[in-house]
Short mmCIF file of C-alpha atoms and ligand atoms in Angstrom, two decimals:
data_model
loop_
_atom_site.label_atom_id
_atom_site.label_comp_id
_atom_site.label_asym_id
_atom_site.label_seq_id
_atom_site.Cartn_x
_atom_site.Cartn_y
_atom_site.Cartn_z
CA UNK A 1 97.61 124.15 100.53
CA UNK A 2 96.81 120.48 99.87
CA UNK A 3 100.03 118.47 99.88
CA UNK A 4 98.82 115.19 98.39
CA UNK A 5 95.67 113.85 96.82
CA UNK A 6 94.88 110.16 96.68
CA UNK A 7 91.94 109.40 94.41
CA UNK A 8 89.63 106.45 95.08
CA UNK A 9 92.42 104.06 95.91
CA UNK A 10 90.48 102.81 98.92
CA UNK A 11 87.12 101.12 99.30
CA UNK A 12 86.79 102.64 102.73
CA UNK A 13 88.37 105.27 104.95
CA UNK A 14 87.90 104.68 108.67
CA UNK A 15 88.30 107.81 110.77
CA UNK A 16 89.47 106.88 114.28
CA UNK A 17 91.38 103.88 115.61
CA UNK A 18 89.45 103.24 118.84
CA UNK A 19 87.51 99.96 119.21
CA UNK A 20 84.86 100.99 116.66
CA UNK A 21 87.49 102.00 114.11
CA UNK A 22 89.76 98.97 114.43
CA UNK A 23 86.77 96.62 114.38
CA UNK A 24 85.39 98.27 111.22
CA UNK A 25 88.78 98.37 109.49
CA UNK A 26 89.76 94.83 110.48
CA UNK A 27 86.40 93.40 109.36
CA UNK A 28 86.46 95.26 106.03
CA UNK A 29 90.00 93.99 105.37
CA UNK A 30 88.80 90.47 106.17
CA UNK A 31 86.16 91.00 103.46
CA UNK A 32 89.09 91.73 101.11
CA UNK A 33 88.37 95.45 100.92
CA UNK A 34 91.09 98.06 100.67
CA UNK A 35 90.99 100.09 103.86
CA UNK A 36 92.70 103.22 105.17
CA UNK A 37 92.51 104.04 108.90
CA UNK A 38 93.37 107.59 109.98
CA UNK A 39 93.93 108.63 113.60
CA UNK A 40 95.22 111.79 115.17
CA UNK A 41 97.16 109.85 117.82
CA UNK A 42 100.69 108.58 117.36
CA UNK A 43 100.78 104.98 116.14
CA UNK A 44 101.96 103.58 119.47
CA UNK A 45 99.30 105.47 121.42
CA UNK A 46 96.28 104.32 119.38
CA UNK A 47 93.85 102.45 121.63
CA UNK A 48 94.95 104.24 124.79
CA UNK A 49 91.93 105.84 126.44
CA UNK A 50 90.73 106.93 129.88
CA UNK A 51 88.04 104.37 130.65
CA UNK A 52 86.47 102.26 133.39
CA UNK A 53 88.09 99.36 131.48
CA UNK A 54 85.11 96.99 131.82
CA UNK A 55 84.30 94.96 128.70
CA UNK A 56 81.53 92.38 128.42
CA UNK A 57 82.48 88.98 127.05
CA UNK A 58 79.62 88.66 124.56
CA UNK A 59 80.82 91.67 122.54
CA UNK A 60 84.33 90.29 122.11
CA UNK A 61 82.91 87.02 120.75
CA UNK A 62 81.43 88.64 117.66
CA UNK A 63 84.80 89.11 115.92
CA UNK A 64 86.04 85.78 117.27
CA UNK A 65 83.06 83.98 115.75
CA UNK A 66 83.20 85.89 112.46
CA UNK A 67 86.96 85.78 111.81
CA UNK A 68 88.63 83.87 114.66
CA UNK A 69 90.01 87.06 116.27
CA UNK A 70 91.49 86.02 119.61
CA UNK A 71 89.57 87.09 122.71
CA UNK A 72 91.34 89.40 125.17
CA UNK A 73 94.11 87.44 126.86
CA UNK A 74 97.47 87.65 128.66
CA UNK A 75 98.42 91.13 129.82
CA UNK A 76 95.46 92.62 127.90
CA UNK A 77 93.27 91.34 130.75
CA UNK A 78 93.51 92.97 134.19
CA UNK A 79 90.91 90.63 135.69
CA UNK A 80 88.19 88.24 134.49
CA UNK A 81 84.76 89.31 135.74
CA UNK A 82 81.82 87.30 137.00
CA UNK A 83 79.51 89.86 138.57
CA UNK A 84 77.94 93.25 138.11
CA UNK A 85 76.60 94.71 141.36
CA UNK A 86 74.41 97.64 142.23
CA UNK A 87 74.96 98.95 145.73
CA UNK A 88 73.60 101.72 147.89
CA UNK A 89 74.81 102.70 151.36
CA UNK A 90 73.37 99.57 153.04
CA UNK A 91 72.19 97.23 150.26
CA UNK A 92 74.00 95.34 147.52
CA UNK A 93 72.60 93.14 144.75
CA UNK A 94 74.75 91.21 142.28
CA UNK A 95 74.09 89.61 138.90
CA UNK A 96 76.09 87.37 136.59
CA UNK A 97 77.99 89.48 134.08
CA UNK A 98 80.89 87.63 132.43
CA UNK A 99 83.55 89.97 131.10
CA UNK A 100 86.93 91.48 131.71
CA UNK A 101 88.61 94.58 132.86
CA UNK A 102 91.18 95.22 130.18
CA UNK A 103 94.26 97.32 129.65
CA UNK A 104 92.80 99.54 126.92
CA UNK A 105 96.19 100.47 125.56
CA UNK A 106 97.60 96.94 125.25
CA UNK A 107 94.34 95.48 123.91
CA UNK A 108 93.85 98.43 121.53
CA UNK A 109 97.39 98.04 120.16
CA UNK A 110 96.82 94.34 119.54
CA UNK A 111 93.61 95.06 117.62
CA UNK A 112 95.45 97.68 115.57
CA UNK A 113 98.15 95.14 114.72
CA UNK A 114 95.53 92.55 113.76
CA UNK A 115 93.97 95.14 111.43
CA UNK A 116 97.36 95.96 109.85
CA UNK A 117 98.17 92.25 109.48
CA UNK A 118 94.83 91.86 107.68
CA UNK A 119 95.92 94.56 105.20
CA UNK A 120 94.70 97.88 106.65
CA UNK A 121 96.90 100.92 105.93
CA UNK A 122 97.23 103.18 108.98
CA UNK A 123 98.07 106.87 108.91
CA UNK A 124 98.74 108.14 112.44
CA UNK A 125 99.38 111.67 113.75
CA UNK A 126 96.77 112.74 111.21
CA UNK A 127 93.89 114.93 112.36
CA UNK A 128 90.85 114.90 110.11
CA UNK A 129 89.73 118.47 109.58
CA UNK A 130 87.31 118.46 106.66
CA UNK A 131 84.89 116.24 104.84
CA UNK A 132 84.56 116.30 101.05
CA UNK A 133 80.96 116.27 99.83
CA UNK A 134 80.07 116.20 96.14
CA UNK A 135 76.73 115.44 94.45
CA UNK A 136 75.19 114.94 97.89
CA UNK A 137 77.64 112.11 98.72
CA UNK A 138 80.55 112.07 101.17
CA UNK A 139 83.56 111.38 98.95
CA UNK A 140 86.63 111.87 101.10
CA UNK A 141 88.41 113.67 103.91
CA UNK A 142 91.11 116.25 104.44
CA UNK A 143 93.55 115.69 107.28
CA UNK A 144 96.42 117.61 108.79
CA UNK A 145 99.72 115.79 109.19
CA UNK A 146 103.14 117.35 109.70
CA UNK A 147 101.53 120.80 109.41
CA UNK A 148 100.29 120.02 105.88
CA UNK A 149 96.80 119.26 104.66
CA UNK A 150 96.28 116.04 102.71
CA UNK A 151 93.22 114.91 100.83
CA UNK A 152 92.16 111.32 100.40
CA UNK A 153 89.07 109.83 98.77
CA UNK A 154 87.30 106.49 98.97
CA UNK A 155 83.99 104.91 98.08
CA UNK A 156 82.89 104.88 101.73
CA UNK A 157 83.77 106.78 104.90
CA UNK A 158 83.15 105.35 108.39
CA UNK A 159 83.08 107.93 111.17
CA UNK A 160 84.56 106.13 114.19
CA UNK A 161 86.05 109.23 115.81
CA UNK A 162 84.24 108.83 119.16
CA UNK A 163 82.58 111.78 120.88
CA UNK A 164 84.48 114.10 118.50
CA UNK A 165 82.33 112.72 115.64
CA UNK A 166 84.41 114.75 113.26
CA UNK A 167 82.60 113.65 110.09
CA UNK A 168 79.09 113.74 111.59
CA UNK A 169 79.62 117.23 112.97
CA UNK A 170 80.74 118.55 109.59
CA UNK A 171 77.80 117.23 107.56
CA UNK A 172 75.35 119.88 106.40
CA UNK A 173 72.07 120.21 108.33
CA UNK A 174 69.44 117.71 107.13
CA UNK A 175 72.07 115.71 105.24
CA UNK A 176 70.59 112.55 106.70
CA UNK A 177 67.35 112.48 108.67
CA UNK A 178 67.71 110.89 112.11
CA UNK A 179 71.30 111.96 112.65
CA UNK A 180 71.98 115.00 114.81
CA UNK A 181 75.13 117.01 114.71
CA UNK A 182 75.90 118.34 118.15
CA UNK A 183 74.78 116.50 121.27
CA UNK A 184 72.89 118.56 123.86
CA UNK A 185 74.45 118.60 127.35
CA UNK A 186 71.67 116.41 128.77
CA UNK A 187 72.85 113.63 126.41
CA UNK A 188 76.45 113.80 127.62
CA UNK A 189 77.97 112.40 130.82
CA UNK A 190 81.15 113.95 132.10
CA UNK A 191 83.37 111.69 134.16
CA UNK A 192 86.53 111.38 136.21
CA UNK A 193 88.35 108.23 137.22
CA UNK A 194 91.47 107.00 138.99
CA UNK A 195 93.24 103.67 139.01
CA UNK A 196 94.30 103.11 142.60
CA UNK A 197 96.58 100.58 144.27
CA UNK A 198 95.51 99.53 147.76
CA UNK A 199 97.63 98.29 150.64
CA UNK A 200 95.12 95.50 151.37
CA UNK A 201 93.06 93.29 149.06
CA UNK A 202 89.79 94.97 148.12
CA UNK A 203 86.30 93.50 148.45
CA UNK A 204 85.43 93.38 144.74
CA UNK A 205 87.05 90.19 143.40
CA UNK A 206 85.83 89.41 139.85
CA UNK A 207 83.31 92.18 140.21
CA UNK A 208 82.33 95.59 138.91
CA UNK A 209 80.04 97.58 141.16
CA UNK A 210 77.96 100.71 140.68
CA UNK A 211 77.38 102.51 144.00
CA UNK A 212 74.39 104.87 144.03
CA UNK A 213 75.18 107.22 146.90
CA UNK A 214 73.73 110.36 148.39
CA UNK A 215 77.02 112.19 147.73
CA UNK A 216 76.94 111.61 143.96
CA UNK A 217 74.49 113.68 141.88
CA UNK A 218 71.83 111.40 140.32
CA UNK A 219 71.79 109.55 137.95
CA UNK A 220 75.53 109.26 138.60
CA UNK A 221 77.25 106.66 140.74
CA UNK A 222 80.67 105.82 142.10
CA UNK A 223 82.07 102.81 140.23
CA UNK A 224 84.47 100.21 141.63
CA UNK A 225 85.90 97.98 138.89
CA UNK A 226 88.48 95.41 139.92
CA UNK A 227 91.84 95.42 138.14
CA UNK A 228 93.37 92.68 140.33
CA UNK A 229 93.26 91.92 144.08
CA UNK A 230 94.80 95.26 145.10
CA UNK A 231 93.90 97.46 142.16
CA UNK A 232 90.67 99.27 141.43
CA UNK A 233 89.47 101.50 138.64
CA UNK A 234 87.26 103.96 140.56
CA UNK A 235 85.38 106.85 139.08
CA UNK A 236 82.22 108.84 138.82
CA UNK A 237 80.21 110.86 136.35
CA UNK A 238 76.93 112.66 135.84
CA UNK A 239 75.08 114.65 133.23
CA UNK A 240 76.93 117.63 131.82
CA UNK A 241 73.69 119.63 131.96
CA UNK A 242 73.55 119.14 135.74
CA UNK A 243 77.12 120.02 136.54
CA UNK A 244 76.33 123.10 138.60
CA UNK A 245 77.94 122.37 141.95
CA UNK A 246 80.11 124.40 144.31
CA UNK A 247 82.71 121.64 144.40
CA UNK A 248 84.62 120.20 141.44
CA UNK A 249 83.89 116.67 140.22
CA UNK A 250 87.23 115.54 141.61
CA UNK A 251 86.39 116.93 145.08
CA UNK A 252 82.96 115.26 145.10
CA UNK A 253 84.58 112.01 143.93
CA UNK A 254 87.29 112.14 146.62
CA UNK A 255 84.76 112.86 149.39
CA UNK A 256 82.72 109.82 148.30
CA UNK A 257 85.78 107.58 147.85
CA UNK A 258 87.14 108.45 151.28
CA UNK A 259 84.03 106.97 152.88
CA UNK A 260 85.34 103.63 151.52
CA UNK A 261 89.13 104.05 151.72
CA UNK A 262 91.13 106.62 153.63
CA UNK A 263 93.87 108.48 151.69
CA UNK A 264 96.58 106.45 153.50
CA UNK A 265 95.03 103.19 152.21
CA UNK A 266 95.93 103.74 148.56
CA UNK A 267 98.13 105.38 145.97
CA UNK A 268 96.87 106.78 142.69
CA UNK A 269 98.52 105.13 139.68
CA UNK A 270 96.81 107.23 137.03
CA UNK A 271 93.84 109.52 136.60
CA UNK A 272 91.83 111.18 133.85
CA UNK A 273 88.42 112.16 132.64
CA UNK A 274 86.27 112.21 129.57
CA UNK A 275 82.86 112.70 128.05
CA UNK A 276 80.45 109.92 127.16
CA UNK A 277 77.34 110.25 124.97
CA UNK A 278 74.44 108.73 126.89
CA UNK A 279 71.37 108.35 124.76
CA UNK A 280 70.06 105.57 122.50
CA UNK A 281 71.70 105.31 119.07
CA UNK A 282 70.80 108.01 116.57
CA UNK A 283 67.60 107.21 114.65
CA UNK A 284 69.70 106.64 111.54
CA UNK A 285 73.45 106.06 111.33
CA UNK A 286 73.85 105.98 107.55
CA UNK A 287 74.35 108.75 105.01
CA UNK A 288 75.17 108.82 101.32
CA UNK A 289 78.72 107.48 101.18
CA UNK A 290 79.14 106.28 104.75
CA UNK A 291 78.03 105.67 108.30
CA UNK A 292 78.73 106.23 112.00
CA UNK A 293 79.99 103.50 114.36
CA UNK A 294 80.79 103.45 118.10
CA UNK A 295 80.40 106.63 120.11
CA UNK A 296 80.15 108.76 116.97
CA UNK A 297 76.73 107.09 116.57
CA UNK A 298 75.94 107.14 120.32
CA UNK A 299 76.26 103.43 120.89
CA UNK A 300 77.01 103.62 124.63
CA UNK A 301 74.62 102.13 127.17
CA UNK A 302 73.03 105.16 128.89
CA UNK A 303 72.86 103.65 132.40
CA UNK A 304 76.13 101.74 132.67
CA UNK A 305 78.14 103.85 130.14
CA UNK A 306 79.45 100.66 128.53
CA UNK A 307 80.62 101.69 125.10
CA UNK A 308 83.69 99.54 124.42
CA UNK A 309 81.71 96.38 123.55
CA UNK A 310 79.09 98.25 121.47
CA UNK A 311 81.94 99.97 119.58
CA UNK A 312 83.47 96.59 118.65
CA UNK A 313 80.11 95.12 117.67
CA UNK A 314 78.89 98.16 115.73
CA UNK A 315 82.21 98.18 113.82
CA UNK A 316 81.56 94.63 112.67
CA UNK A 317 77.95 95.40 111.66
CA UNK A 318 79.20 98.52 109.84
CA UNK A 319 81.66 96.45 107.82
CA UNK A 320 79.03 93.83 106.93
CA UNK A 321 76.68 96.57 105.65
CA UNK A 322 79.42 98.44 103.76
CA UNK A 323 80.66 95.23 102.15
CA UNK A 324 77.10 94.38 101.02
CA UNK A 325 76.57 97.93 99.71
CA UNK A 326 79.78 97.73 97.66
CA UNK A 327 78.74 94.33 96.28
CA UNK A 328 75.38 95.64 95.13
CA UNK A 329 76.81 98.94 93.90
CA UNK A 330 74.56 101.09 96.10
CA UNK A 331 76.46 103.14 98.67
CA UNK A 332 73.59 105.51 99.37
CA UNK A 333 72.03 106.03 102.79
CA UNK A 334 69.40 103.50 101.72
CA UNK A 335 71.95 101.05 100.31
CA UNK A 336 73.57 100.95 103.77
CA UNK A 337 70.24 100.70 105.61
CA UNK A 338 70.79 97.13 106.84
CA UNK A 339 73.29 98.63 109.25
CA UNK A 340 70.52 100.67 110.90
CA UNK A 341 68.36 97.59 111.10
CA UNK A 342 71.08 95.51 112.80
CA UNK A 343 71.93 98.27 115.27
CA UNK A 344 68.32 98.95 116.21
CA UNK A 345 67.70 95.22 116.67
CA UNK A 346 70.76 94.80 118.89
CA UNK A 347 71.15 98.10 120.74
CA UNK A 348 68.14 100.30 119.89
CA UNK A 349 65.69 98.62 122.20
CA UNK A 350 68.02 97.82 125.10
CA UNK A 351 69.64 101.24 125.14
CA UNK A 352 66.26 102.97 124.86
CA UNK A 353 65.06 101.03 127.92
CA UNK A 354 68.32 101.87 129.64
CA UNK A 355 67.73 105.53 128.80
CA UNK A 356 64.25 105.38 130.35
CA UNK A 357 65.83 103.74 133.42
CA UNK A 358 68.36 106.57 133.58
CA UNK A 359 65.56 109.14 133.82
CA UNK A 360 64.03 107.02 136.62
CA UNK A 361 67.31 106.87 138.55
CA UNK A 362 67.72 110.60 138.10
CA UNK A 363 64.32 111.18 139.69
CA UNK A 364 64.58 108.75 142.61
CA UNK A 365 68.33 109.29 143.40
CA UNK A 366 70.55 107.08 145.63
CA UNK A 367 68.44 107.10 148.82
CA UNK A 368 65.31 106.42 146.73
CA UNK A 369 66.94 103.36 145.17
CA UNK A 370 68.09 102.21 148.62
CA UNK A 371 64.51 102.43 149.91
CA UNK A 372 63.22 100.41 146.92
CA UNK A 373 65.87 97.70 147.26
CA UNK A 374 65.72 97.47 151.07
CA UNK A 375 61.99 96.85 151.06
CA UNK A 376 62.30 94.59 148.03
CA UNK A 377 59.91 96.85 146.12
CA UNK A 378 62.14 96.50 143.09
CA UNK A 379 63.09 92.82 143.10
CA UNK A 380 66.52 91.56 142.03
CA UNK A 381 64.98 90.07 138.90
CA UNK A 382 63.36 93.39 137.98
CA UNK A 383 66.58 95.33 138.56
CA UNK A 384 68.54 92.80 136.48
CA UNK A 385 65.96 93.09 133.68
CA UNK A 386 66.22 96.89 133.73
CA UNK A 387 70.03 96.74 133.54
CA UNK A 388 69.87 94.18 130.72
CA UNK A 389 67.45 96.34 128.75
CA UNK A 390 64.64 93.80 129.09
CA UNK A 391 61.05 94.74 129.61
CA UNK A 392 59.84 94.48 133.19
CA UNK A 393 56.31 93.18 133.32
CA UNK A 394 54.45 94.29 136.41
CA UNK A 395 50.89 93.04 136.70
CA UNK A 396 48.02 94.45 138.78
CA UNK A 397 48.63 92.14 141.75
CA UNK A 398 52.35 92.96 141.82
CA UNK A 399 51.53 96.68 141.76
CA UNK A 400 49.18 96.15 144.72
CA UNK A 401 51.92 94.38 146.69
CA UNK A 402 54.36 97.14 145.80
CA UNK A 403 51.79 99.76 146.85
CA UNK A 404 51.48 98.17 150.29
CA UNK A 405 55.25 97.96 150.72
CA UNK A 406 55.80 101.51 149.53
CA UNK A 407 53.32 103.16 151.92
CA UNK A 408 53.38 106.16 152.41
CA UNK A 409 55.78 107.04 149.53
CA UNK A 410 53.27 106.56 146.71
CA UNK A 411 55.16 109.03 144.51
CA UNK A 412 57.79 106.34 144.04
CA UNK A 413 55.13 103.92 142.81
CA UNK A 414 54.12 106.36 140.09
CA UNK A 415 57.74 106.63 139.07
CA UNK A 416 58.03 102.84 138.87
CA UNK A 417 54.88 102.77 136.74
CA UNK A 418 56.37 105.43 134.44
CA UNK A 419 59.55 103.33 134.15
CA UNK A 420 57.65 100.14 133.31
CA UNK A 421 55.32 101.88 130.83
CA UNK A 422 58.23 103.69 129.17
CA UNK A 423 60.23 100.46 128.83
CA UNK A 424 57.23 98.67 127.31
CA UNK A 425 56.74 101.42 124.75
CA UNK A 426 60.40 101.32 123.76
CA UNK A 427 60.17 97.56 123.11
CA UNK A 428 57.15 98.09 120.81
CA UNK A 429 58.70 101.02 118.99
CA UNK A 430 62.14 99.60 118.32
CA UNK A 431 60.57 96.39 117.04
CA UNK A 432 58.83 98.54 114.41
CA UNK A 433 62.00 100.22 113.11
CA UNK A 434 61.37 100.82 109.39
CA UNK A 435 62.83 98.51 106.75
CA UNK A 436 63.82 101.49 104.56
CA UNK A 437 64.21 105.28 104.96
CA UNK A 438 60.75 106.13 103.55
CA UNK A 439 58.98 105.58 106.86
CA UNK A 440 61.71 106.99 109.11
CA UNK A 441 60.06 110.37 109.72
CA UNK A 442 56.83 108.64 110.90
CA UNK A 443 58.81 106.32 113.14
CA UNK A 444 60.76 109.18 114.74
CA UNK A 445 57.46 110.95 115.49
CA UNK A 446 56.00 107.76 117.01
CA UNK A 447 59.11 107.28 119.18
CA UNK A 448 59.23 110.85 120.48
CA UNK A 449 55.48 111.00 121.12
CA UNK A 450 55.58 107.73 123.09
CA UNK A 451 57.23 109.26 126.12
CA UNK A 452 56.68 112.89 125.31
CA UNK A 453 60.38 113.70 124.94
CA UNK A 454 62.29 114.38 121.76
CA UNK A 455 65.46 112.29 121.71
C1 LIG B 501 85.90 107.90 132.07
C2 LIG B 501 85.27 106.90 131.14
C3 LIG B 501 84.97 105.64 131.61
C4 LIG B 501 84.42 104.68 130.74
N1 LIG B 501 84.22 103.41 131.20
C5 LIG B 501 83.81 102.44 130.36
C6 LIG B 501 83.74 101.09 130.79
O1 LIG B 501 84.11 100.72 131.91
N2 LIG B 501 83.31 100.16 129.89
C7 LIG B 501 82.96 100.49 128.62
O2 LIG B 501 82.54 99.61 127.86
N3 LIG B 501 83.02 101.77 128.19
C8 LIG B 501 83.46 102.76 129.01
N4 LIG B 501 83.58 104.03 128.57
C9 LIG B 501 83.19 104.34 127.18
C10 LIG B 501 84.23 103.81 126.17
O3 LIG B 501 85.51 104.26 126.53
C11 LIG B 501 83.87 104.29 124.77
O4 LIG B 501 82.50 104.05 124.55
C12 LIG B 501 84.66 103.61 123.66
O5 LIG B 501 86.03 103.87 123.75
C13 LIG B 501 84.12 104.11 122.30
O6 LIG B 501 84.91 103.64 121.26
P1 LIG B 501 85.02 104.45 119.89
O7 LIG B 501 85.94 103.65 119.04
O8 LIG B 501 83.68 104.78 119.40
O9 LIG B 501 85.69 105.84 120.28
P2 LIG B 501 87.11 106.15 120.93
O10 LIG B 501 87.59 105.01 121.74
O11 LIG B 501 86.99 107.46 121.60
O12 LIG B 501 88.10 106.29 119.68
C14 LIG B 501 88.00 107.39 118.81
C15 LIG B 501 89.30 107.53 118.04
O13 LIG B 501 89.14 108.58 117.07
C16 LIG B 501 90.30 109.37 117.04
N5 LIG B 501 89.93 110.72 116.58
C17 LIG B 501 89.08 111.61 117.16
N6 LIG B 501 88.99 112.73 116.44
C18 LIG B 501 89.79 112.56 115.37
C19 LIG B 501 90.13 113.38 114.26
N7 LIG B 501 89.63 114.62 114.10
N8 LIG B 501 90.99 112.89 113.33
C20 LIG B 501 91.53 111.65 113.47
N9 LIG B 501 91.25 110.83 114.51
C21 LIG B 501 90.39 111.27 115.44
C22 LIG B 501 90.80 109.35 118.48
O14 LIG B 501 92.17 109.65 118.54
C23 LIG B 501 90.48 107.92 118.90
O15 LIG B 501 91.57 107.04 118.66
C24 LIG B 501 84.13 105.02 129.39
C25 LIG B 501 84.42 106.31 128.92
C26 LIG B 501 85.00 107.23 129.77
C27 LIG B 501 85.33 108.61 129.25
#
């Protein structure tokens, strides 16, 4: 039985209070819109999430520049970061990567408070169970709270419920072209991480490092993210589709970790796991009456699994597009289309290149990467470009030099060529993202044909 029904009191309902949800809700409230945020967690646990805790600085600046929202500070920050490194057994390369490791819970609670101070109403302990669709538009949600179902309606619904994607997964098939319901296992990474306290200072000051090792199934890695001189967030993950090993993920992780630190060197402060969507954003993130932001729209970088920053940024873009749509009185999939354009411009290209790089890493594995780095076949600049989602241009002469260095492992050269070609195609394709939904089907075909894989 439905306990209460609220009719169109809100401009927008945001489902989920993670970084995408609080960013969307906060930004909408700053645009003077009436916003309801619903989360299944208790109020004081919103924002708490098992994570690697790394957050790039550029993403946090978007809300600071738009509305003056304070950057992470005080006890929200575990450590300020300067470098991202890629290491193999014997080689390590580092790049500038300003950012933070954060305490997700403390930072998430502050963002929630900022949203409430800006006027957002929050309903916690409320699990969204159903989506209301009428006249081909999403009109509201039904949620369970205190064992009773409640119904609430609004002009727009933002699905920010993370990998659960509770709204997206309940939309009828073909409700909005370009948006899939369930993710296949090859588009999901499963992961496990611990936060450990060491007896001695570790060797990763101001640094996050991705270690590609023989022990970790490709394209996975062991990550070491500093949380202070003696604390590390360490974890691993790989594709769900490839999780067919005799040992558990935790056992594989521990075996790899103990090559760096023996069990007597550290104590485990906390541990946990989770799933991460790793694919470029869906080809469209808008539907009649709403949109997807953060992980619900697959905004995580496929290679590095960074999703916190993209969730914050996509929440802001979502609010800008929803505010515009309300102003012009068109809340259709097309009326919200500017959101797709902004996301594809910002993340489409770089995450598509990152996704191509992921397939490359999967094929060459840790020892393959070590060989390429040791002989300088992939230069630091090329590796940095790949990680940044930039196109790597490799001319004929460079290929010749690489061919000489790579002798006799020419198979690797072909893989590098496939990586470079694939990245180039993604740049071209994402720059041609259509200005309205009419040409979307053609664009999707072009994209999938480019590398012969449907994604
Ligand atoms: C082990 C691990 C390590 C990671 N490491 C990093 C890292 O170092 N750096 C980085 O940038 N990213 C990392 N990520 C990814 C990052 O955590 C996510 O990309 C980010 O939290 C996504 O934000 P979001 O707001 O989209 O979703 P979430 O943070 O997952 O928030 C979703 C919210 O929706 C709520 N919700 C879900 N279902 C319902 C429902 N039915 N009804 C009501 N509410 C609901 C949840 O309670 C939650 O509060 C990692 C992820 C994992 C699992």
